[in-house]
mmCIF file of C-alpha atoms and ligand atoms in Angstrom:
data_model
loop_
_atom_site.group_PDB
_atom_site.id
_atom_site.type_symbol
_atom_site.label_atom_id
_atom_site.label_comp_id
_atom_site.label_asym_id
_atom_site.label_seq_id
_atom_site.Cartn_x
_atom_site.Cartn_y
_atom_site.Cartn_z
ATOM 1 C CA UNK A 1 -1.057 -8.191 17.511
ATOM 2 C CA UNK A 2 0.076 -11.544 16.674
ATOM 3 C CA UNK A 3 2.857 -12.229 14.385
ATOM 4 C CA UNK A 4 0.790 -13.236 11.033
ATOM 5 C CA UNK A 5 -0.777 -9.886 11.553
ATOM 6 C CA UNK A 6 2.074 -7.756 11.503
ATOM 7 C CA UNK A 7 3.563 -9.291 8.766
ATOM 8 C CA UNK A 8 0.913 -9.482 6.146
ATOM 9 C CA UNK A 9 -2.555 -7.437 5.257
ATOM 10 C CA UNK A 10 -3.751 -4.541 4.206
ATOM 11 C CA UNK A 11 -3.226 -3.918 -0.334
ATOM 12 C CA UNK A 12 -2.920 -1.226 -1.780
ATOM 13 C CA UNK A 13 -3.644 -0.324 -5.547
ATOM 14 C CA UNK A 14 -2.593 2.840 -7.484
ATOM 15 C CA UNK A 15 -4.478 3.270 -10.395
ATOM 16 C CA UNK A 16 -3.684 4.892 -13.302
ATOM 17 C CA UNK A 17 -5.216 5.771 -16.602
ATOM 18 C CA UNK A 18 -7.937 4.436 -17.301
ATOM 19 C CA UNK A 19 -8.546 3.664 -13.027
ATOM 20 C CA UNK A 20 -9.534 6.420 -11.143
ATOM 21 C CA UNK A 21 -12.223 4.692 -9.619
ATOM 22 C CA UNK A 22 -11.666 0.889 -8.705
ATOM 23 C CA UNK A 23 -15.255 -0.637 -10.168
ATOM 24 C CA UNK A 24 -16.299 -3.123 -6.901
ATOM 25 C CA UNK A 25 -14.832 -1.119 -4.141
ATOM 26 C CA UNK A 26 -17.532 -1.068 -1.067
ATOM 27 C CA UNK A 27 -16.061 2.439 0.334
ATOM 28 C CA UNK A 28 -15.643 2.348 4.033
ATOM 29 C CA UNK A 29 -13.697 5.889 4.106
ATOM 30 C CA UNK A 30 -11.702 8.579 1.920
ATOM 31 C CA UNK A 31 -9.388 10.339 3.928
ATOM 32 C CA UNK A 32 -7.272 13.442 3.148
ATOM 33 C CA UNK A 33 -3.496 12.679 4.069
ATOM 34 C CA UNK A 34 -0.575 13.972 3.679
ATOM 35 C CA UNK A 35 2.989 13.427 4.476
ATOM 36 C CA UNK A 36 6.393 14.676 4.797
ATOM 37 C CA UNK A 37 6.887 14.353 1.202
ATOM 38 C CA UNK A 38 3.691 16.903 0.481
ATOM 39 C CA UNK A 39 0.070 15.652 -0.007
ATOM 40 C CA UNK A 40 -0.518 12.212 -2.653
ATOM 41 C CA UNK A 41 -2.013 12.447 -5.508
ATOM 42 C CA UNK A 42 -5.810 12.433 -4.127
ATOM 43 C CA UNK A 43 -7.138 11.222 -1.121
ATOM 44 C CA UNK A 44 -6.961 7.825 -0.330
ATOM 45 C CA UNK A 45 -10.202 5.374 -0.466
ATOM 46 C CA UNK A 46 -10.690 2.166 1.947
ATOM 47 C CA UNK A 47 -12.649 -0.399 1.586
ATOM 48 C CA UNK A 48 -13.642 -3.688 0.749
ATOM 49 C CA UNK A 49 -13.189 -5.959 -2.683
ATOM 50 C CA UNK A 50 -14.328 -9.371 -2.560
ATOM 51 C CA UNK A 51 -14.008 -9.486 0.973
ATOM 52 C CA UNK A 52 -10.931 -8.181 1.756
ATOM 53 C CA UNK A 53 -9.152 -4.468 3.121
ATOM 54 C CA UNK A 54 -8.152 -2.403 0.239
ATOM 55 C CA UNK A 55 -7.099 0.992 0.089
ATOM 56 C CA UNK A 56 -6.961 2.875 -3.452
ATOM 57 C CA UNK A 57 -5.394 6.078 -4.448
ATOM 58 C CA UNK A 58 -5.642 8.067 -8.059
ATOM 59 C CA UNK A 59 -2.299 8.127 -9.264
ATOM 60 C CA UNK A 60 -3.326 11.089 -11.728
ATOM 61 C CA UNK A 61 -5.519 12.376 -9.043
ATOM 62 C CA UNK A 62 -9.626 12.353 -9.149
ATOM 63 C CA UNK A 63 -10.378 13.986 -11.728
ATOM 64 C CA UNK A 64 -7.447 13.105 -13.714
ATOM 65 C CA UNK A 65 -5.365 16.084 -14.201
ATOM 66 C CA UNK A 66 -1.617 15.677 -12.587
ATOM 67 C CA UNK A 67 0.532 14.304 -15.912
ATOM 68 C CA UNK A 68 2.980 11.570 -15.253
ATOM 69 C CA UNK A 69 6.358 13.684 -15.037
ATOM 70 C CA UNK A 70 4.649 15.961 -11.743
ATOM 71 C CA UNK A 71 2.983 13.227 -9.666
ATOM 72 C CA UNK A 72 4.138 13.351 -6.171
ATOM 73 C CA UNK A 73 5.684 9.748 -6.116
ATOM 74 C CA UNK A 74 7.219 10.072 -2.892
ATOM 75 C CA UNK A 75 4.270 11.350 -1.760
ATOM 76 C CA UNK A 76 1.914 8.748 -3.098
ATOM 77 C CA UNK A 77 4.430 5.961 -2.076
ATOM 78 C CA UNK A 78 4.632 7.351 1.922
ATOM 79 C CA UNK A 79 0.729 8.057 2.227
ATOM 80 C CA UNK A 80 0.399 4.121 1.216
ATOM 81 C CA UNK A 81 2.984 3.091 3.958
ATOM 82 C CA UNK A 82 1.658 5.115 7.079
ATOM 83 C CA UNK A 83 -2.079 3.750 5.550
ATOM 84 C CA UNK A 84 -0.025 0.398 6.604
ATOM 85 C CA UNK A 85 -0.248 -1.511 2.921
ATOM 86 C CA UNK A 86 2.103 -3.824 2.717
ATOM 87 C CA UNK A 87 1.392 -5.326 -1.023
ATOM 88 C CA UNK A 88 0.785 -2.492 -3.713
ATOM 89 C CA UNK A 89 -0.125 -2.757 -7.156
ATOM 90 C CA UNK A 90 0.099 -0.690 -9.551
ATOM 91 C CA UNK A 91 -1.952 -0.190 -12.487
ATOM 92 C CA UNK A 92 -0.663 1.134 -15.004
ATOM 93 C CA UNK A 93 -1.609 2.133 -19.545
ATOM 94 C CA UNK A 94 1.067 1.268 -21.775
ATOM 95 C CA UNK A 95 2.618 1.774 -25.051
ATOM 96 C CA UNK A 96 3.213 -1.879 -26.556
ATOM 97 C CA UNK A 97 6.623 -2.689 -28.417
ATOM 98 C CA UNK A 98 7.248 -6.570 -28.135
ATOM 99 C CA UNK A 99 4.591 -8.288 -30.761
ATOM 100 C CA UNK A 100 2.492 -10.112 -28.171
ATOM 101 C CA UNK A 101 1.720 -6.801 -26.565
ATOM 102 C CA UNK A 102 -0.970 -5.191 -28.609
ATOM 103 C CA UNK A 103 -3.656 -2.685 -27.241
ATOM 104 C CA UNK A 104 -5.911 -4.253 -24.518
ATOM 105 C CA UNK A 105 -3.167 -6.611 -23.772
ATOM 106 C CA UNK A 106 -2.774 -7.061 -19.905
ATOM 107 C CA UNK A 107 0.921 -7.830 -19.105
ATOM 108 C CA UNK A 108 2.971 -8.424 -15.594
ATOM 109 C CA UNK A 109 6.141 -7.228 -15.908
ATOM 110 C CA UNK A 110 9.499 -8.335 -14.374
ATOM 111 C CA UNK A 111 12.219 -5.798 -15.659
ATOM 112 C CA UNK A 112 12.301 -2.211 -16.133
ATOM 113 C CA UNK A 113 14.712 0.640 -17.316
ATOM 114 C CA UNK A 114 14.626 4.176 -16.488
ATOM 115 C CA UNK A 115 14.469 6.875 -18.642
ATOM 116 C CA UNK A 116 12.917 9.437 -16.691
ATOM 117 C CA UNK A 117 14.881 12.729 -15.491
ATOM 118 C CA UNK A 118 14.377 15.366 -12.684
ATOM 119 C CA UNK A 119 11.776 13.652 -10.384
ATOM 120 C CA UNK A 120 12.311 13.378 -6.767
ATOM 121 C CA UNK A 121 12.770 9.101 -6.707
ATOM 122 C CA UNK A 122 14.186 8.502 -3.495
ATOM 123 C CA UNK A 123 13.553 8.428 0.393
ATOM 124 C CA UNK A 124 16.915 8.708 1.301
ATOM 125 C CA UNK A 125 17.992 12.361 0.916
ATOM 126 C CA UNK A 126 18.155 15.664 3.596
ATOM 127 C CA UNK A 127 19.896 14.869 6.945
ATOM 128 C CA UNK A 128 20.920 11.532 7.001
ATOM 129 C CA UNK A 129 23.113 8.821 9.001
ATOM 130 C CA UNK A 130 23.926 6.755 6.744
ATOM 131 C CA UNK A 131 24.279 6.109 3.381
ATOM 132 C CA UNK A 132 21.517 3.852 1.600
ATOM 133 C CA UNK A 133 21.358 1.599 -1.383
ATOM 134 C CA UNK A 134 18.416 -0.413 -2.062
ATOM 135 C CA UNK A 135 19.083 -3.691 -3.791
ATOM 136 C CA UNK A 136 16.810 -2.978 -6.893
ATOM 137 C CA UNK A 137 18.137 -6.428 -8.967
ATOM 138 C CA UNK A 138 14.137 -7.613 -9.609
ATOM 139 C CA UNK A 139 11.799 -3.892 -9.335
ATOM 140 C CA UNK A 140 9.077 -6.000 -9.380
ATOM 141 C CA UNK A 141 7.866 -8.498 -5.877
ATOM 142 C CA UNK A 142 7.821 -12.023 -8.046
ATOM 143 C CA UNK A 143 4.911 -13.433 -5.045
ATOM 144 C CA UNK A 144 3.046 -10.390 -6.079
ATOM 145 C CA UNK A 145 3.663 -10.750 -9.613
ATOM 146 C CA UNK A 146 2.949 -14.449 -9.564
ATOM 147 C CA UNK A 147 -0.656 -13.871 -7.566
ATOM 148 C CA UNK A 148 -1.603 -11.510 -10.656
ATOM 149 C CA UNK A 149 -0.582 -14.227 -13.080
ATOM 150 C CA UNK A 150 -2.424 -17.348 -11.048
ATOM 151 C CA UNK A 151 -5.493 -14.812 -11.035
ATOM 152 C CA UNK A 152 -5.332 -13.726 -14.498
ATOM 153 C CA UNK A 153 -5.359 -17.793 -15.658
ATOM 154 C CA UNK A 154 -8.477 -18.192 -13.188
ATOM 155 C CA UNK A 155 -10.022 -15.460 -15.430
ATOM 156 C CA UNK A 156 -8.909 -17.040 -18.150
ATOM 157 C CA UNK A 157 -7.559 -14.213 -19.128
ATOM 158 C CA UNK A 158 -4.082 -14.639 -21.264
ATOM 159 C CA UNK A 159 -1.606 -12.179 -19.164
ATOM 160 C CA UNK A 160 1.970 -11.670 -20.945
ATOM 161 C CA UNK A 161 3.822 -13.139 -17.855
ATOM 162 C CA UNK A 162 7.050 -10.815 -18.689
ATOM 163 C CA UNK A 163 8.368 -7.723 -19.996
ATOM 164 C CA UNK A 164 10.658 -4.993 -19.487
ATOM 165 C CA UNK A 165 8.965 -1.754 -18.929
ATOM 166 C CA UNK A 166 10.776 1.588 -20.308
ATOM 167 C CA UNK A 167 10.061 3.974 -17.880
ATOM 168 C CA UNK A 168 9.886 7.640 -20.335
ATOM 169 C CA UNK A 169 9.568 11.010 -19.182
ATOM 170 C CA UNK A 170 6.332 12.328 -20.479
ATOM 171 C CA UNK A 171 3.740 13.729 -20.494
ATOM 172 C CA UNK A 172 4.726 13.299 -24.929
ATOM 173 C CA UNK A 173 4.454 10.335 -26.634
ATOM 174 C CA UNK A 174 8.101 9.424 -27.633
ATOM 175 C CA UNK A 175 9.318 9.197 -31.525
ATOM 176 C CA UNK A 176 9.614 6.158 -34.040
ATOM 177 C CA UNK A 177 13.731 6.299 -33.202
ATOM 178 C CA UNK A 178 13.276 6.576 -29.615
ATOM 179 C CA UNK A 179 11.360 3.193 -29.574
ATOM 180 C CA UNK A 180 13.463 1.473 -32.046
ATOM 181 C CA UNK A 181 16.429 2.398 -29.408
ATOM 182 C CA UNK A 182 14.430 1.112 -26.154
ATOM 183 C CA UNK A 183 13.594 -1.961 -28.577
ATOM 184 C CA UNK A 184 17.255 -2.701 -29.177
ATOM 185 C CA UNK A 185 17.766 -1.825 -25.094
ATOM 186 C CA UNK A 186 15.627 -4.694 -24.460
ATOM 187 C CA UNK A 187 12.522 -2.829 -23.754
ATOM 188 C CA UNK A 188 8.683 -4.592 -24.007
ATOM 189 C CA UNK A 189 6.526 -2.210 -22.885
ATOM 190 C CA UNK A 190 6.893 1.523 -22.586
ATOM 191 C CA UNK A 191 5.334 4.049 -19.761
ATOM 192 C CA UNK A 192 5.405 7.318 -18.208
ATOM 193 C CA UNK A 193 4.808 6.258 -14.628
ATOM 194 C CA UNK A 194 6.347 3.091 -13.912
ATOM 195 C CA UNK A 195 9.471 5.146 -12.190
ATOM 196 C CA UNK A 196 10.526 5.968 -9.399
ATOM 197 C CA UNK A 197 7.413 4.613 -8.383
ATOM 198 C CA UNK A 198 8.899 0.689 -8.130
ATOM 199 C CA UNK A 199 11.976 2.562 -6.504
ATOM 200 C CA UNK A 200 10.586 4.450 -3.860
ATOM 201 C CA UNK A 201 7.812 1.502 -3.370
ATOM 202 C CA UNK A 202 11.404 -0.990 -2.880
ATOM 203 C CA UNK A 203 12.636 1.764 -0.943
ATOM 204 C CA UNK A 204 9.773 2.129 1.396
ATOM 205 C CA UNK A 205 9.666 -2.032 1.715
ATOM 206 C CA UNK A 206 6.538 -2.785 -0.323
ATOM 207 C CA UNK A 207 6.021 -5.879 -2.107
ATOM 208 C CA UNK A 208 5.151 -4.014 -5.488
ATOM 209 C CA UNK A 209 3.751 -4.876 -9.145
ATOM 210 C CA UNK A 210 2.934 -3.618 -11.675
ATOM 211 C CA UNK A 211 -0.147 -4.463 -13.552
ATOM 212 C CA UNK A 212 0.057 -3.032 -17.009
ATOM 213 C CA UNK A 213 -2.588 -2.311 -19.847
ATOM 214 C CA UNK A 214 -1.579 -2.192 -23.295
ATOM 215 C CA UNK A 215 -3.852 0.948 -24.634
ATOM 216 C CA UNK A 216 -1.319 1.331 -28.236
ATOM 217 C CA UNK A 217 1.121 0.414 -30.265
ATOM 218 C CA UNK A 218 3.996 1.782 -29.203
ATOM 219 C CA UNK A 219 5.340 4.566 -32.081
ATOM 220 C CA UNK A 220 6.618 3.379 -35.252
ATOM 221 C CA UNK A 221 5.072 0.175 -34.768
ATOM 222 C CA UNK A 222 2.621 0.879 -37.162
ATOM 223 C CA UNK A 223 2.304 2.987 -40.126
ATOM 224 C CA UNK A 224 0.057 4.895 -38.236
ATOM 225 C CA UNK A 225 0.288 7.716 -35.545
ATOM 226 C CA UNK A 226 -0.856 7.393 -31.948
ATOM 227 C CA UNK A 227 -4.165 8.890 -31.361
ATOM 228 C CA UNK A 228 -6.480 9.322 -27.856
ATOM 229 C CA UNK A 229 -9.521 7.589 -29.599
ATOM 230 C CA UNK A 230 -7.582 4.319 -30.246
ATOM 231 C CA UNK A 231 -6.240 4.718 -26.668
ATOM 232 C CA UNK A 232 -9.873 5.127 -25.223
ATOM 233 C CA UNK A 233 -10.668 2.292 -26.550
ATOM 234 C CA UNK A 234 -8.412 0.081 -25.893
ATOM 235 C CA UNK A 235 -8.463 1.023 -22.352
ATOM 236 C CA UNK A 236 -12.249 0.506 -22.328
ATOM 237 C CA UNK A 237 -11.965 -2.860 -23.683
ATOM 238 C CA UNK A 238 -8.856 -4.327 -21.493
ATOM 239 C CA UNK A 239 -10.099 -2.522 -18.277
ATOM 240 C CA UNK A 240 -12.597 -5.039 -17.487
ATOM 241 C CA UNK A 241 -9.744 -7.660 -18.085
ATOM 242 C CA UNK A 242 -7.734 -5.416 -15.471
ATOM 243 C CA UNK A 243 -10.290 -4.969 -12.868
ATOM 244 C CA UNK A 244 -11.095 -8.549 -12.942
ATOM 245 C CA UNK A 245 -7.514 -9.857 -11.828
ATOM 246 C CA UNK A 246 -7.582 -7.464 -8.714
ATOM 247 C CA UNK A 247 -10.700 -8.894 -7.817
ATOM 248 C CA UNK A 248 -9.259 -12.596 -8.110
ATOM 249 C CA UNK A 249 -5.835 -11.950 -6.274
ATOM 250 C CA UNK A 250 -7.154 -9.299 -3.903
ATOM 251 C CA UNK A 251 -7.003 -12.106 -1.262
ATOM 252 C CA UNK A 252 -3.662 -13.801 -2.663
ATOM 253 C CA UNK A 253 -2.298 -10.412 -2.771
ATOM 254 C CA UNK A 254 -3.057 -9.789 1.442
ATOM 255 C CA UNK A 255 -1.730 -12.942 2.222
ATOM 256 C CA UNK A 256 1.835 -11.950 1.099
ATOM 257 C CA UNK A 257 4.368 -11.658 3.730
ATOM 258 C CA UNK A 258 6.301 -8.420 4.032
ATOM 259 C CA UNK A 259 9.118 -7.491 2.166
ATOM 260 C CA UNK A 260 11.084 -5.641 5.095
HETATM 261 N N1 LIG B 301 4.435 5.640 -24.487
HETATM 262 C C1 LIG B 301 4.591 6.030 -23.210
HETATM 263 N N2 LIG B 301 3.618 5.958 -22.314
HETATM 264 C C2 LIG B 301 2.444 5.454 -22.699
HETATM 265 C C3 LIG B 301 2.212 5.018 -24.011
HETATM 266 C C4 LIG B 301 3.273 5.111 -24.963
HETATM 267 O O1 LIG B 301 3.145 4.741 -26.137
HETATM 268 N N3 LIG B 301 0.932 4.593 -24.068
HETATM 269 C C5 LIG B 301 0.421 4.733 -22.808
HETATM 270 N N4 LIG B 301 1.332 5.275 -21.981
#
């Protein structure tokens, strides 16, 4: 294996609501994993998209039935590593605060805050010799991000090129307050999966982004309450918009060196 090789390749993309099935895929193989961590979320699919080695896993599993707060993360994360992806994305539905970040809004985020409790969000636990801390300054691989972006404005597709994603507990929506706090926190966008995901994913030496989908206004932000119908259809209108900037950095995305 020559250098280039080991150092850059294979994607992967964890898709979330809304992406259980990545539309363009040419399937080559699902495979049934698991790892030390317990099984991922569903089995992972390889293939092809627009030429180049992909390998997708349901976040939610397929069908979608594991809610945000008891996905195996750790799981998830490890299965991607031993598949050997060295880029991920992740997809991911959000709640918008900021005002450019209405539903069907695609936006790349490069900040996050975590306000999730009692999931399992590290590696680095059990027997261990030594103690580790992860630099975690910028969650979010800026090459990676910056291939989304550069793909998005091929598509012509007007990407929010920042954001900080609040990272909630779930699987409930949160309250009017709660949103007006993670506003004055600094918060953009708000999510139930967006942690430890980026951790672990930093942790296991991924170059990770996130690739979020505005599917509602986040609560309180209208006069109006959230419902499933106006987040159907927001994701059915913005996942076209989604789907199309993975196609157009797939081959951006598997040129990217590896983070560690
Ligand atoms: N809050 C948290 N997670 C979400 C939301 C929201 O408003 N919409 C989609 N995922």
């Amino acid at each position: 294996m020559t250098s280039t090789q080991s150092q850059t390749g294979l994607v992967g993309i964890l898709g979330g609501t809304g992406l259980t099935e990545l539309p363009g895929l040419a399937i080559t193989a699902t495979k049934e994993v698991t790892t030390v961590w317990g099984a991922p979320s569903a089995p992972l699919v390889f293939g092809v998209l627009d030429g180049v080695a992909v390998v997708f896993l349901a976040r939610h599993g397929n069908p979608h039935c594991i809610p945000p707060h008891q996905v195996n993360y750790r799981a998830n994360i490890q299965a991607l590593k031993d598949a050997g992806v060295i880029t991920l994305v992740g997809v991911n539905a959000v709640g918008g605060i900021h005002k450019a970040m209405g539903p069907a809004q695609v936006v790349i985020p490069d900040q996050l805050i975590d306000y999730t409790w009692g999931r399992a969000g590290t590696f680095f636990e059990g027997e261990l010799d030594a103690v580790t801390h992860i630099d975690f300054s910028f969650p979010y691989a800026e090459a990676a991000r910056q291939v989304l972006l550069e793909a998005a404005g091929q598509e012509q597709i007007a990407a929010v090129d920042f954001g900080v994603y609040a990272a909630t507990q779930g699987p409930r929506l949160e309250t009017a307050a709660e949103i007006a706090r993670l506003e004055r926190d600094g918060c953009h966008l708000v999510g139930m999966t967006g942690m430890p995901e980026a951790a672990l994913a930093a942790e296991a030496g991924l170059n990770y982004a996130c690739l979020a989908l505005v599917v509602n206004w986040a609560a309180g932000k209208t006069d109006c309450i959230i419902t499933m119908a106006e987040i159907e259809a927001a994701l059915a209108e913005g996942m076209a918009d989604v789907t199309a900037i993975l196609k157009a950095s797939i081959a951006g995305l598997s040129r990217l060196k590896a983070a560690h």
